CSV table of N, CA and C in Angstrom, one decimal:
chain,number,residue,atom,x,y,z
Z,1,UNK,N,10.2,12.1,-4.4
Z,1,UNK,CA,9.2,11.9,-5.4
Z,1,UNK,C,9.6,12.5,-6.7
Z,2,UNK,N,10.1,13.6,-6.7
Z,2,UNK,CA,10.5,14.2,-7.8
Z,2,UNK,C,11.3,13.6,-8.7
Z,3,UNK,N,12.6,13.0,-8.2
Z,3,UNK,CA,13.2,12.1,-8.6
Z,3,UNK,C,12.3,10.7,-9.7
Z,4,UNK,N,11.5,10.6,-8.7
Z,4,UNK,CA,10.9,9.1,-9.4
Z,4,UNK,C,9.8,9.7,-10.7
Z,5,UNK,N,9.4,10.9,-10.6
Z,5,UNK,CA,8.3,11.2,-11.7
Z,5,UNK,C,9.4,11.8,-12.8
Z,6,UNK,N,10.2,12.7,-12.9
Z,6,UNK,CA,11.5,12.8,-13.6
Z,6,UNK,C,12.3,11.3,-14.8
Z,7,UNK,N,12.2,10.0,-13.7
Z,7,UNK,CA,12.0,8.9,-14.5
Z,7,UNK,C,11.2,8.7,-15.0
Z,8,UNK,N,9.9,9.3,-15.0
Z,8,UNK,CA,8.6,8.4,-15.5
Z,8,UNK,C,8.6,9.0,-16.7
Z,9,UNK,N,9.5,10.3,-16.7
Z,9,UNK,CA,9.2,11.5,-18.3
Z,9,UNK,C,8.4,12.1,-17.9
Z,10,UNK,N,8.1,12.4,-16.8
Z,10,UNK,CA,7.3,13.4,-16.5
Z,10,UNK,C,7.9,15.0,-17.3
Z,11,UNK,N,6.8,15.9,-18.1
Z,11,UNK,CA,7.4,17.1,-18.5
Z,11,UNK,C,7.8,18.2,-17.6
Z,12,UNK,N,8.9,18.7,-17.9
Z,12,UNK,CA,9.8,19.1,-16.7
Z,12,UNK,C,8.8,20.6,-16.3
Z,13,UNK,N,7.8,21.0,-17.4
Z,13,UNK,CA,6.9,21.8,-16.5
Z,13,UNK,C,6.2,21.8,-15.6
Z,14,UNK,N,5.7,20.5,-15.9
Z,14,UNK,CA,4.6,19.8,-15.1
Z,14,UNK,C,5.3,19.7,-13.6
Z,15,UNK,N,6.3,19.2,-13.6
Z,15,UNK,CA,7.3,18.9,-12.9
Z,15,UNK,C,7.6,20.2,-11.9
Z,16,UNK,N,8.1,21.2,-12.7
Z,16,UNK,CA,8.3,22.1,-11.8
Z,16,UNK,C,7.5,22.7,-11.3
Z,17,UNK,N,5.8,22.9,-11.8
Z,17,UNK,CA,4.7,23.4,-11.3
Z,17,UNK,C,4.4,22.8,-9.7
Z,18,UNK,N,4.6,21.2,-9.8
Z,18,UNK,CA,4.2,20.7,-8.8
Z,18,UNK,C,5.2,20.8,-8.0
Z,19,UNK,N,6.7,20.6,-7.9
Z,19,UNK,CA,7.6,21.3,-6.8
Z,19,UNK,C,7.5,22.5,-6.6
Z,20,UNK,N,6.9,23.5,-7.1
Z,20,UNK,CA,7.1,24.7,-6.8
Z,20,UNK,C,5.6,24.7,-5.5
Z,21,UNK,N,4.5,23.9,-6.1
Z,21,UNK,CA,3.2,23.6,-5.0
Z,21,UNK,C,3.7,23.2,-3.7
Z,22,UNK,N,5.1,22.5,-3.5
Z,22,UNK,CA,5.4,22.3,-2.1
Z,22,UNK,C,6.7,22.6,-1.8
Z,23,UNK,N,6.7,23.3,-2.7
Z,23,UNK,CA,8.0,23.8,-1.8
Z,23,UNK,C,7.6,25.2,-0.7
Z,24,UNK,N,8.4,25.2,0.4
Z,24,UNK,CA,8.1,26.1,1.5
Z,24,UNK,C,6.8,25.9,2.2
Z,25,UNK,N,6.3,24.5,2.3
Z,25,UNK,CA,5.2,24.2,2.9
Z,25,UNK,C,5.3,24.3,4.3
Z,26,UNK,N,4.2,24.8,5.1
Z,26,UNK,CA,4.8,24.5,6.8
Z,26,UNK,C,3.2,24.5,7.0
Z,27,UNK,N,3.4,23.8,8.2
Z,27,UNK,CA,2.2,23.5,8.6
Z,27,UNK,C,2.3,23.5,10.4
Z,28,UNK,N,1.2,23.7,10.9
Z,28,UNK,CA,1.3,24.4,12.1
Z,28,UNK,C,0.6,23.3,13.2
Z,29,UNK,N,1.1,22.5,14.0
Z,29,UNK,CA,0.6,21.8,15.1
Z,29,UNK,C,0.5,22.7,15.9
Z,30,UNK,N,-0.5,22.3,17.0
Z,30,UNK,CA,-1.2,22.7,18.3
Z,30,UNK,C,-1.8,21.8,18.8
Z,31,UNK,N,-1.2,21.7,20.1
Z,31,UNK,CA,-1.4,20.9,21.3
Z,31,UNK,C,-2.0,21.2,22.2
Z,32,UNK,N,-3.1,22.3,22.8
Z,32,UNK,CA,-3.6,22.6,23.7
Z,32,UNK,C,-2.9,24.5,23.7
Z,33,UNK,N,-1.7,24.8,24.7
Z,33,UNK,CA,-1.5,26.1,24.3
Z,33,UNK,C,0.0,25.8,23.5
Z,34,UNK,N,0.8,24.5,23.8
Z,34,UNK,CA,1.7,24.1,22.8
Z,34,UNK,C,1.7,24.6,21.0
Z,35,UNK,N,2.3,24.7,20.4
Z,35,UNK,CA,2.7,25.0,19.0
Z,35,UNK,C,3.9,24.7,18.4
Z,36,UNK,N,3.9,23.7,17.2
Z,36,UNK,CA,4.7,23.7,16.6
Z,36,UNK,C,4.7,24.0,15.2
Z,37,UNK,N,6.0,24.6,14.4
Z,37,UNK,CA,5.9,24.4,12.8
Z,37,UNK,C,6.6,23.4,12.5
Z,38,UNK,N,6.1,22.9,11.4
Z,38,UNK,CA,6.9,21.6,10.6
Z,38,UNK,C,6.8,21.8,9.3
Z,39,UNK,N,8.0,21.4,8.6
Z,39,UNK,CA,8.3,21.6,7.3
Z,39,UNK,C,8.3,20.3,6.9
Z,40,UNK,N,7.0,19.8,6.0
Z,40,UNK,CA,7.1,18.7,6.1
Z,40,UNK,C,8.4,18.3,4.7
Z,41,UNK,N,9.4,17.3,4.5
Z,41,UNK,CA,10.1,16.8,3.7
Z,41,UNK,C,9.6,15.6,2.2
Z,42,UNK,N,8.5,15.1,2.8
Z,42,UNK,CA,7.9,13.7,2.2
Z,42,UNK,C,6.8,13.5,2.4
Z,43,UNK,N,6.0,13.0,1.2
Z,43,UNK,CA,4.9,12.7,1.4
Z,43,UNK,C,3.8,13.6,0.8
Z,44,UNK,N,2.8,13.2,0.5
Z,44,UNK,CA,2.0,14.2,-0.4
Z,44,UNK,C,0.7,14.9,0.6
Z,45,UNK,N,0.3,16.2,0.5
Z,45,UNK,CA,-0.4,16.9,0.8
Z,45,UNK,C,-2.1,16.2,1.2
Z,46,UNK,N,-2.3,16.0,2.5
Z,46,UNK,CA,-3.9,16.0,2.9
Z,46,UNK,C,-4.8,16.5,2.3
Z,47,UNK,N,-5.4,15.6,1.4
Z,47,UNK,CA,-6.8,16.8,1.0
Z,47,UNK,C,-6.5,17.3,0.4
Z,48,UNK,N,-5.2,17.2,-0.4
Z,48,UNK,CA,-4.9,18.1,-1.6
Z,48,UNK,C,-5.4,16.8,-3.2
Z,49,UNK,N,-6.7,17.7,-4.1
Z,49,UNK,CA,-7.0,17.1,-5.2
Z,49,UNK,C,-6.0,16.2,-5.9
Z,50,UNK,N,-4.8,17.3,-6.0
Z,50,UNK,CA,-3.9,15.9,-7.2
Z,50,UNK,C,-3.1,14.5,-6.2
Z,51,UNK,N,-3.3,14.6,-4.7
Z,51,UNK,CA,-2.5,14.0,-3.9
Z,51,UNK,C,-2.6,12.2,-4.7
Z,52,UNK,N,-3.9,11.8,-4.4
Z,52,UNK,CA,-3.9,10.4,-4.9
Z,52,UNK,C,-3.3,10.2,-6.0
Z,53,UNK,N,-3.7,11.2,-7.3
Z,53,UNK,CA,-2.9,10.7,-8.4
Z,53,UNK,C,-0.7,11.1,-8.4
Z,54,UNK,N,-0.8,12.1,-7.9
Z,54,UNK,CA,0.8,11.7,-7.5
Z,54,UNK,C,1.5,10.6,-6.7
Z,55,UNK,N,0.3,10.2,-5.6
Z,55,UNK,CA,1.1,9.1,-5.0
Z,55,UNK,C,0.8,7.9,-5.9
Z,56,UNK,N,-0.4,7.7,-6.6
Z,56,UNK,CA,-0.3,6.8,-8.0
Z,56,UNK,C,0.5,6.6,-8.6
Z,57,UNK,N,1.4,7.7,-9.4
Z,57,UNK,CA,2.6,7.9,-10.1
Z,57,UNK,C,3.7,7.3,-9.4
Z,58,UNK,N,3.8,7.8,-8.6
Z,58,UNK,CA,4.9,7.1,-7.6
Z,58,UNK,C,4.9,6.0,-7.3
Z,59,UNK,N,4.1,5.1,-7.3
Z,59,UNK,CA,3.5,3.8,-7.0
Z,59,UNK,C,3.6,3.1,-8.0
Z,60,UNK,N,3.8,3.6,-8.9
Z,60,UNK,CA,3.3,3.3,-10.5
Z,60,UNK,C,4.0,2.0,-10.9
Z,61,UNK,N,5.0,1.3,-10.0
Z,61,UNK,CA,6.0,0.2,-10.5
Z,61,UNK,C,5.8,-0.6,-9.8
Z,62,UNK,N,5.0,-0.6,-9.0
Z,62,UNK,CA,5.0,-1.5,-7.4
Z,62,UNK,C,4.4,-3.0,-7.7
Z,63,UNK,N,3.9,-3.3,-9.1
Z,63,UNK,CA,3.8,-4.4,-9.9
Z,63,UNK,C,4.7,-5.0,-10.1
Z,64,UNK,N,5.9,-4.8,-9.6
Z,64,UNK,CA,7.2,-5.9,-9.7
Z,64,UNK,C,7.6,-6.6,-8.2
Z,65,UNK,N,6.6,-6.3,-7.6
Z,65,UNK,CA,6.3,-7.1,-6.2
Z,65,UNK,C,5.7,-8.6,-6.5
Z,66,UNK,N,4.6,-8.6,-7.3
Z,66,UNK,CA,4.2,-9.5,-8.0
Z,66,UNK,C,4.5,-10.4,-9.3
Z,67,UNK,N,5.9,-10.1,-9.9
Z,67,UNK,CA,6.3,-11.1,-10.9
Z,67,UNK,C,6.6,-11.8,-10.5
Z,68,UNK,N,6.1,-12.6,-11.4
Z,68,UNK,CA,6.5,-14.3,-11.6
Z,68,UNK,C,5.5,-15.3,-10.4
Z,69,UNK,N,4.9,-13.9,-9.8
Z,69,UNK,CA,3.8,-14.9,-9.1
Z,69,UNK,C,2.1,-15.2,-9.1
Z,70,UNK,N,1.8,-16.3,-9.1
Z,70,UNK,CA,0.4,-16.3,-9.8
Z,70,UNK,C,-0.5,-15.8,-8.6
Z,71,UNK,N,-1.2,-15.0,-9.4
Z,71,UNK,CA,-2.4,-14.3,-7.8
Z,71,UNK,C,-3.7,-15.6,-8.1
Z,72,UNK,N,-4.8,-15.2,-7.4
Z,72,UNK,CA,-6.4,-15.3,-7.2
Z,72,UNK,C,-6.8,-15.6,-8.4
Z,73,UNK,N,-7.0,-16.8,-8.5
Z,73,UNK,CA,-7.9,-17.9,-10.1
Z,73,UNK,C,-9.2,-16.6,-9.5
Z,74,UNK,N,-9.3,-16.2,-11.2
Z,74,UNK,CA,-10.6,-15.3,-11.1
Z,74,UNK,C,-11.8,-16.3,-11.7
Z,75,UNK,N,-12.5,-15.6,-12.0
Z,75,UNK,CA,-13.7,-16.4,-13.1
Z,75,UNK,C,-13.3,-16.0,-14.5
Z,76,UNK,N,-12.3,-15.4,-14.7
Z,76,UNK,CA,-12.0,-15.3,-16.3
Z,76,UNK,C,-10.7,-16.3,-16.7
Z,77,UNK,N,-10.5,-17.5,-17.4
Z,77,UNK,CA,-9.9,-18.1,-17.6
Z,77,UNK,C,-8.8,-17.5,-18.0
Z,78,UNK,N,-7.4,-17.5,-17.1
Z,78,UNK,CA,-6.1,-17.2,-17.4
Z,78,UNK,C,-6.0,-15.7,-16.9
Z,79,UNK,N,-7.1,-14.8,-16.1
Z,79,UNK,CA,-6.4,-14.0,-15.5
Z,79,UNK,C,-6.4,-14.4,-13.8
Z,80,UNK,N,-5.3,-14.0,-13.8
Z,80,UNK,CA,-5.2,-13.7,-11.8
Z,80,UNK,C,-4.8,-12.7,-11.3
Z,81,UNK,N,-5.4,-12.2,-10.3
Z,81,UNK,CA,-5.2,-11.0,-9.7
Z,81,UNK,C,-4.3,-11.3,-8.3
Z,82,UNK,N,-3.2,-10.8,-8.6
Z,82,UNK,CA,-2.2,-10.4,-7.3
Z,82,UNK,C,-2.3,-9.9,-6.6
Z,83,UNK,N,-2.7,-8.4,-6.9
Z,83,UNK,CA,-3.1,-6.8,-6.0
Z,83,UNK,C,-3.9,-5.9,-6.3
Z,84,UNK,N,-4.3,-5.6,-5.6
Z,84,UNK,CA,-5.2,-4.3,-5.9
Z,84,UNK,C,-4.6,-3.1,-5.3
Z,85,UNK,N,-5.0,-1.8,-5.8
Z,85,UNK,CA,-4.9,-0.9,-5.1
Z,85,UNK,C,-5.9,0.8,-5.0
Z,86,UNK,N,-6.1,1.0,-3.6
Z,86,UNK,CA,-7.4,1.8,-3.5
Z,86,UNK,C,-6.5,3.1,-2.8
Z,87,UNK,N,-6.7,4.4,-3.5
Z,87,UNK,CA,-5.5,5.4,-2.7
Z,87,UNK,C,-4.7,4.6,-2.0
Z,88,UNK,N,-4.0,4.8,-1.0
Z,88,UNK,CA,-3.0,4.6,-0.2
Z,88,UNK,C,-2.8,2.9,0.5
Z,89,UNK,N,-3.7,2.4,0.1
Z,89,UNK,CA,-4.2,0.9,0.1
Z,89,UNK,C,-3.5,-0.1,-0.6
Z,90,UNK,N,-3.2,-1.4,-0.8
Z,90,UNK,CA,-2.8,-2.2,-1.2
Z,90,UNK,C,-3.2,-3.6,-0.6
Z,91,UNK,N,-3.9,-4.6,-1.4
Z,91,UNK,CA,-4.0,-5.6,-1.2
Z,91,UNK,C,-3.0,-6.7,-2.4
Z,92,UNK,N,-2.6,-7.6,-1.4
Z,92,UNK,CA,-2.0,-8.6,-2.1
Z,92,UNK,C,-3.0,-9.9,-1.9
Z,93,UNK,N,-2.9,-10.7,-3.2
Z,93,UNK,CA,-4.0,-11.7,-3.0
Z,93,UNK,C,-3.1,-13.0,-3.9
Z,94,UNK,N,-3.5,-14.4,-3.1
Z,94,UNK,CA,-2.6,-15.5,-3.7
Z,94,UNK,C,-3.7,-16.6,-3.4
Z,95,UNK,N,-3.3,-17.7,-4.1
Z,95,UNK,CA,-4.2,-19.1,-3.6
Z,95,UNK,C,-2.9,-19.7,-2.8
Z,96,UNK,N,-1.2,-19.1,-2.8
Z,96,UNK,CA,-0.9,-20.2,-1.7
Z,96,UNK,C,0.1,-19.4,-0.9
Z,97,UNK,N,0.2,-19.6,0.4
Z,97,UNK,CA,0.7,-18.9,1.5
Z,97,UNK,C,2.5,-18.5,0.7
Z,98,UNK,N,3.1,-19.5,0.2
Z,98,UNK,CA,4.3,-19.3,0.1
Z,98,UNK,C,4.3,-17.7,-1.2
Z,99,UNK,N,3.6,-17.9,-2.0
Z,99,UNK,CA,3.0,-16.8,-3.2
Z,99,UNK,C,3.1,-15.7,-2.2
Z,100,UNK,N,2.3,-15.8,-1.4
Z,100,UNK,CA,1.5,-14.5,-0.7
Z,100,UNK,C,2.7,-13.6,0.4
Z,101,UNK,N,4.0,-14.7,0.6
Z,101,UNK,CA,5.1,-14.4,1.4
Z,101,UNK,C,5.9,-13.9,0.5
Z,102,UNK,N,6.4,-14.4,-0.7
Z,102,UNK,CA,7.0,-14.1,-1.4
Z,102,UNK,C,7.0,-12.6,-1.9
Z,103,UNK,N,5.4,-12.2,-2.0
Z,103,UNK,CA,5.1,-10.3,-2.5
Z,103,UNK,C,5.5,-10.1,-1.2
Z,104,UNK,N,4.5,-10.2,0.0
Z,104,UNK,CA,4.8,-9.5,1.4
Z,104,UNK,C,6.4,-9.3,1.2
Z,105,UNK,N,7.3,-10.3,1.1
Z,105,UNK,CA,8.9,-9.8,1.4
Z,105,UNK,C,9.5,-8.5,0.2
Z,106,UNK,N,9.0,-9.0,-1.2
Z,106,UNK,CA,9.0,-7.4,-1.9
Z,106,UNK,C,8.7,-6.5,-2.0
Z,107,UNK,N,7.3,-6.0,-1.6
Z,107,UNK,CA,6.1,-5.3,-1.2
Z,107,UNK,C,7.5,-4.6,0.4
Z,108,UNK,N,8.1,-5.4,1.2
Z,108,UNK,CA,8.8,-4.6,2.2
Z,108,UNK,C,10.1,-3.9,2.2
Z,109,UNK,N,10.9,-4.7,0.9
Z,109,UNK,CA,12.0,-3.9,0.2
Z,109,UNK,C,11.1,-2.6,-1.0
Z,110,UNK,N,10.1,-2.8,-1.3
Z,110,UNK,CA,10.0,-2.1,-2.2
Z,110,UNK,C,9.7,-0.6,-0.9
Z,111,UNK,N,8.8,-0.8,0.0
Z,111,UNK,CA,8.7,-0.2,0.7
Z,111,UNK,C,9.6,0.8,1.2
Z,112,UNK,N,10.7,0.0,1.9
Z,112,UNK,CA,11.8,0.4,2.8
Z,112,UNK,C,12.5,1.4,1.1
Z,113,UNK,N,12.9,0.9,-0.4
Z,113,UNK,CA,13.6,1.8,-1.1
Z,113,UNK,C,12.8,3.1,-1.6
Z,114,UNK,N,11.5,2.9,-1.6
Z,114,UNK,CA,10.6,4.1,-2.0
Z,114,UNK,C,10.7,5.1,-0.8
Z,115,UNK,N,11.0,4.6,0.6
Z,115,UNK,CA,10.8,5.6,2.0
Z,115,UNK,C,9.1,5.9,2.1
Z,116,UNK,N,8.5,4.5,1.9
Z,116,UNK,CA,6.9,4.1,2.5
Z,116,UNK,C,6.6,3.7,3.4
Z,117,UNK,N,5.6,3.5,4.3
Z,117,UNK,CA,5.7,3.2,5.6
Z,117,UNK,C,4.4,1.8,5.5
Z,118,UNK,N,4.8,0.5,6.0
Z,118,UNK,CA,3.4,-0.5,6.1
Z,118,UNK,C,3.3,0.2,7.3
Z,119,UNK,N,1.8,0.1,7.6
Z,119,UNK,CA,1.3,-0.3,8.5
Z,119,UNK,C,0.7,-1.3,9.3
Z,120,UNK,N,2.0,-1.8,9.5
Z,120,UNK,CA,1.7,-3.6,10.2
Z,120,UNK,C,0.4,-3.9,10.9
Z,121,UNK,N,0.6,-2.4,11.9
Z,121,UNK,CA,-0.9,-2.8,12.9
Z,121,UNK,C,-1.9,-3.1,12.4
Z,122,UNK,N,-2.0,-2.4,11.0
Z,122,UNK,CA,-3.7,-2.2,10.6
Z,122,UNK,C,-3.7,-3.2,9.3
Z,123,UNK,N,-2.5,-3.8,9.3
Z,123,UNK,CA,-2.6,-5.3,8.3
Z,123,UNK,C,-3.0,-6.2,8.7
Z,124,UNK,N,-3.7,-7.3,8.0
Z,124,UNK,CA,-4.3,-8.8,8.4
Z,124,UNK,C,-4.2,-9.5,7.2
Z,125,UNK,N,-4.3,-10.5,7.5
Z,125,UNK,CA,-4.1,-11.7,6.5
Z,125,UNK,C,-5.4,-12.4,6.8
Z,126,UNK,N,-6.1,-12.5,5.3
Z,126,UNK,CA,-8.0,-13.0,6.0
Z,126,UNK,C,-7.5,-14.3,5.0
Z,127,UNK,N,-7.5,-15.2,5.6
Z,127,UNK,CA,-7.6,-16.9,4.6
Z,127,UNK,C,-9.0,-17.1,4.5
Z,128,UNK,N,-9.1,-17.6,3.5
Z,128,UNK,CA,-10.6,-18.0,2.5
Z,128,UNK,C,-10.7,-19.5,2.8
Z,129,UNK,N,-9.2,-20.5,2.7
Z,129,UNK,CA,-8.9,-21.8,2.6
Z,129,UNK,C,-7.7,-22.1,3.5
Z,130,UNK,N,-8.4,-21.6,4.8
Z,130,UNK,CA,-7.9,-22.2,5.9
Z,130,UNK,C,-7.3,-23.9,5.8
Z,131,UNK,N,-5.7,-23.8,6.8
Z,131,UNK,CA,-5.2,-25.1,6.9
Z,131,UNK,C,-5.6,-25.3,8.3
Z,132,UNK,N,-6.8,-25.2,8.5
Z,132,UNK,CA,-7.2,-25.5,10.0
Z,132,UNK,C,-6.2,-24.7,10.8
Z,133,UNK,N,-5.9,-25.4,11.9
Z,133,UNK,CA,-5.6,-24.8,13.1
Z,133,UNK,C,-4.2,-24.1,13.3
Z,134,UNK,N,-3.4,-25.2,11.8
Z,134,UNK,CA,-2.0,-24.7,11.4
Z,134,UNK,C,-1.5,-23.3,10.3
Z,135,UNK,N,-2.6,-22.3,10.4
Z,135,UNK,CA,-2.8,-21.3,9.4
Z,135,UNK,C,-1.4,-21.2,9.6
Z,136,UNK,N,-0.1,-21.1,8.7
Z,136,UNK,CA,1.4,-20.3,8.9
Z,136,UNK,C,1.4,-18.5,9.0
Z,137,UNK,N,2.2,-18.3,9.3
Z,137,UNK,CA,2.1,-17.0,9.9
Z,137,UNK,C,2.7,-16.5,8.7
Z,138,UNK,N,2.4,-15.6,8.3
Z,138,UNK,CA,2.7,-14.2,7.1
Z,138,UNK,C,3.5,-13.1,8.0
Z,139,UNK,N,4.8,-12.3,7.2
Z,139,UNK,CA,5.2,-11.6,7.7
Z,139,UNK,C,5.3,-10.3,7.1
Z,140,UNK,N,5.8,-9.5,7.6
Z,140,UNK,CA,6.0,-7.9,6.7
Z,140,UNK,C,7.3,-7.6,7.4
Z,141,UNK,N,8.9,-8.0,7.5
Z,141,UNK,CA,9.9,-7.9,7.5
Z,141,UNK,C,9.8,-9.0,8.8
Z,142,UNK,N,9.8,-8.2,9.9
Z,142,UNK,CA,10.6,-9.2,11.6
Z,142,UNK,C,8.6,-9.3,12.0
Z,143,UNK,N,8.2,-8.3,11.6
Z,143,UNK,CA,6.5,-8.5,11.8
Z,143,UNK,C,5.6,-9.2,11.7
Z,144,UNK,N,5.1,-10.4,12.9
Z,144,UNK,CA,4.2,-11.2,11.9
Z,144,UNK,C,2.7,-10.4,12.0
Z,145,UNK,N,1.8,-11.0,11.1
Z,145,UNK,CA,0.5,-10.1,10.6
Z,145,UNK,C,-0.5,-10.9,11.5
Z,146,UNK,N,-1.6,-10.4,11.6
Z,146,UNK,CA,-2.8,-11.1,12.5
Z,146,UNK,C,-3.6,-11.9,11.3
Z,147,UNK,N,-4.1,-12.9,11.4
Z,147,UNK,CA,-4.8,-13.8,10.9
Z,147,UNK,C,-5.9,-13.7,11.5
Z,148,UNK,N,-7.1,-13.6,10.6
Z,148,UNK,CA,-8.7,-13.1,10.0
Z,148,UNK,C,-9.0,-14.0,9.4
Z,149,UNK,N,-10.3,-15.3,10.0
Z,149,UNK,CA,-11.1,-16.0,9.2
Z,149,UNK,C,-11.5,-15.3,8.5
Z,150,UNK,N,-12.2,-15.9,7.5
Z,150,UNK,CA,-12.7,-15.2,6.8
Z,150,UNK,C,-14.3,-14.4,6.9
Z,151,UNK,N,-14.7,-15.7,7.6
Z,151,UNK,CA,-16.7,-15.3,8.0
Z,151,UNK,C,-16.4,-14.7,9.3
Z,152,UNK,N,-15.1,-14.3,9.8
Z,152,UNK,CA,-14.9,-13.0,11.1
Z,152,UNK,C,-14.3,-11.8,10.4
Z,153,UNK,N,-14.3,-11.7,9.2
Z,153,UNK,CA,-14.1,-10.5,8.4
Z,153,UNK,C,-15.1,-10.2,8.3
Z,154,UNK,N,-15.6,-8.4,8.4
Z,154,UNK,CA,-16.8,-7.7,8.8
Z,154,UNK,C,-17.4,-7.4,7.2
Z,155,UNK,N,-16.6,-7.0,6.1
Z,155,UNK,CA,-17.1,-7.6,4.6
Z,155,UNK,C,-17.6,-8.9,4.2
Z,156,UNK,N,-17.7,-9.9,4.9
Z,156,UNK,CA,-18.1,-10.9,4.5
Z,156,UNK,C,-19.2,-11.3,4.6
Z,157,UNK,N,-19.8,-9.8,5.7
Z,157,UNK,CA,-21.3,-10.1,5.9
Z,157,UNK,C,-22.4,-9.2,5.4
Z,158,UNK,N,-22.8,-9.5,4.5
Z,158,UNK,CA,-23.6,-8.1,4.6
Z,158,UNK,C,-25.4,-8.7,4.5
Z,159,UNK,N,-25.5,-8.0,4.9
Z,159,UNK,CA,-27.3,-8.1,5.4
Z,159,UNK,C,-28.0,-9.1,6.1
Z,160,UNK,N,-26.7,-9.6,7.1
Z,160,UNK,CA,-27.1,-11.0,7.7
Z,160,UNK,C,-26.4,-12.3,6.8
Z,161,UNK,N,-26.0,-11.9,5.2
Z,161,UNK,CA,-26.1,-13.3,4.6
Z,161,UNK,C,-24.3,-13.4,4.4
Z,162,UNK,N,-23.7,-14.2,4.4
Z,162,UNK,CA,-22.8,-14.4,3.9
Z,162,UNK,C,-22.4,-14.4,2.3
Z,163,UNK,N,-21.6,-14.2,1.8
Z,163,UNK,CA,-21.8,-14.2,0.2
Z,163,UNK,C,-20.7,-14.5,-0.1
């Protein structure tokens, strides 16, 4: 991480303030009467206030997953939305499967060069405009993703009504 905020021009105080916050970090598992220490290497601090905005920073390029591809016709003429992102979250969004394969395959090199982890299991692919019965499968490298109608997406319901 230090490396990538260093490119960003991060000031090298700022910089060293926050390596010096993890450096010599250890942290203590317990398993019943088991115990281990771990020194963690990567990754930003639990619960620690500046964590989201550091992994932001770091994240801060992950918009080149999405060049050159058009996201989600909004209601504002001529913008589309590709991705979003909510702390540790990322949604990709397309009107056509091959768009939406095309980030998924960057989004997993970008992944694998940053040393990020998807979480395949807890990914889904919710179609809006199902090809019926032939939905194509989406992947995240050798992984394919589970497919989610959309009115079986648990956001799609709220107060009984669909919206």
């Amino acid at each position: 991480m230090a490396q990538h905020l260093q490119r960003t021009r991060m000031p090298t105080s700022l910089l060293s303030n926050i390596q010096d916050m993890y450096a010599d970090d250890e942290y203590v598992l317990k398993d019943g009467d088991k115990t281990a220490r771990v020194h963690p290497s990567r990754d930003v601090k639990q619960g620690c206030p500046l964590s989201p905005l550091l992994f932001s920073l770091y994240v801060n390029d992950v918009n080149e997953t999405a060049e050159g591809v058009q996201g989600v016709v909004t209601g504002m003429p001529g913008f589309c939305v590709t991705h979003m992102l909510y702390a540790g979250d990322m949604t990709l969004t397309a009107n056509d499967h091959n768009a939406l394969q095309k980030m998924l395959d960057r989004l997993h090199v970008y992944a694998q060069r940053k040393h990020l982890f998807t979480k395949t299991a807890k990914s889904e692919v919710v179609h809006f405009n199902p090809f019926g019965p032939d939905v194509p499968v989406l992947r995240i490298g050798e992984v394919p993703l589970v497919h989610v109608p959309w009115h079986d997406f648990p956001q799609a319901h709220e107060h009984g009504q669909v919206f």
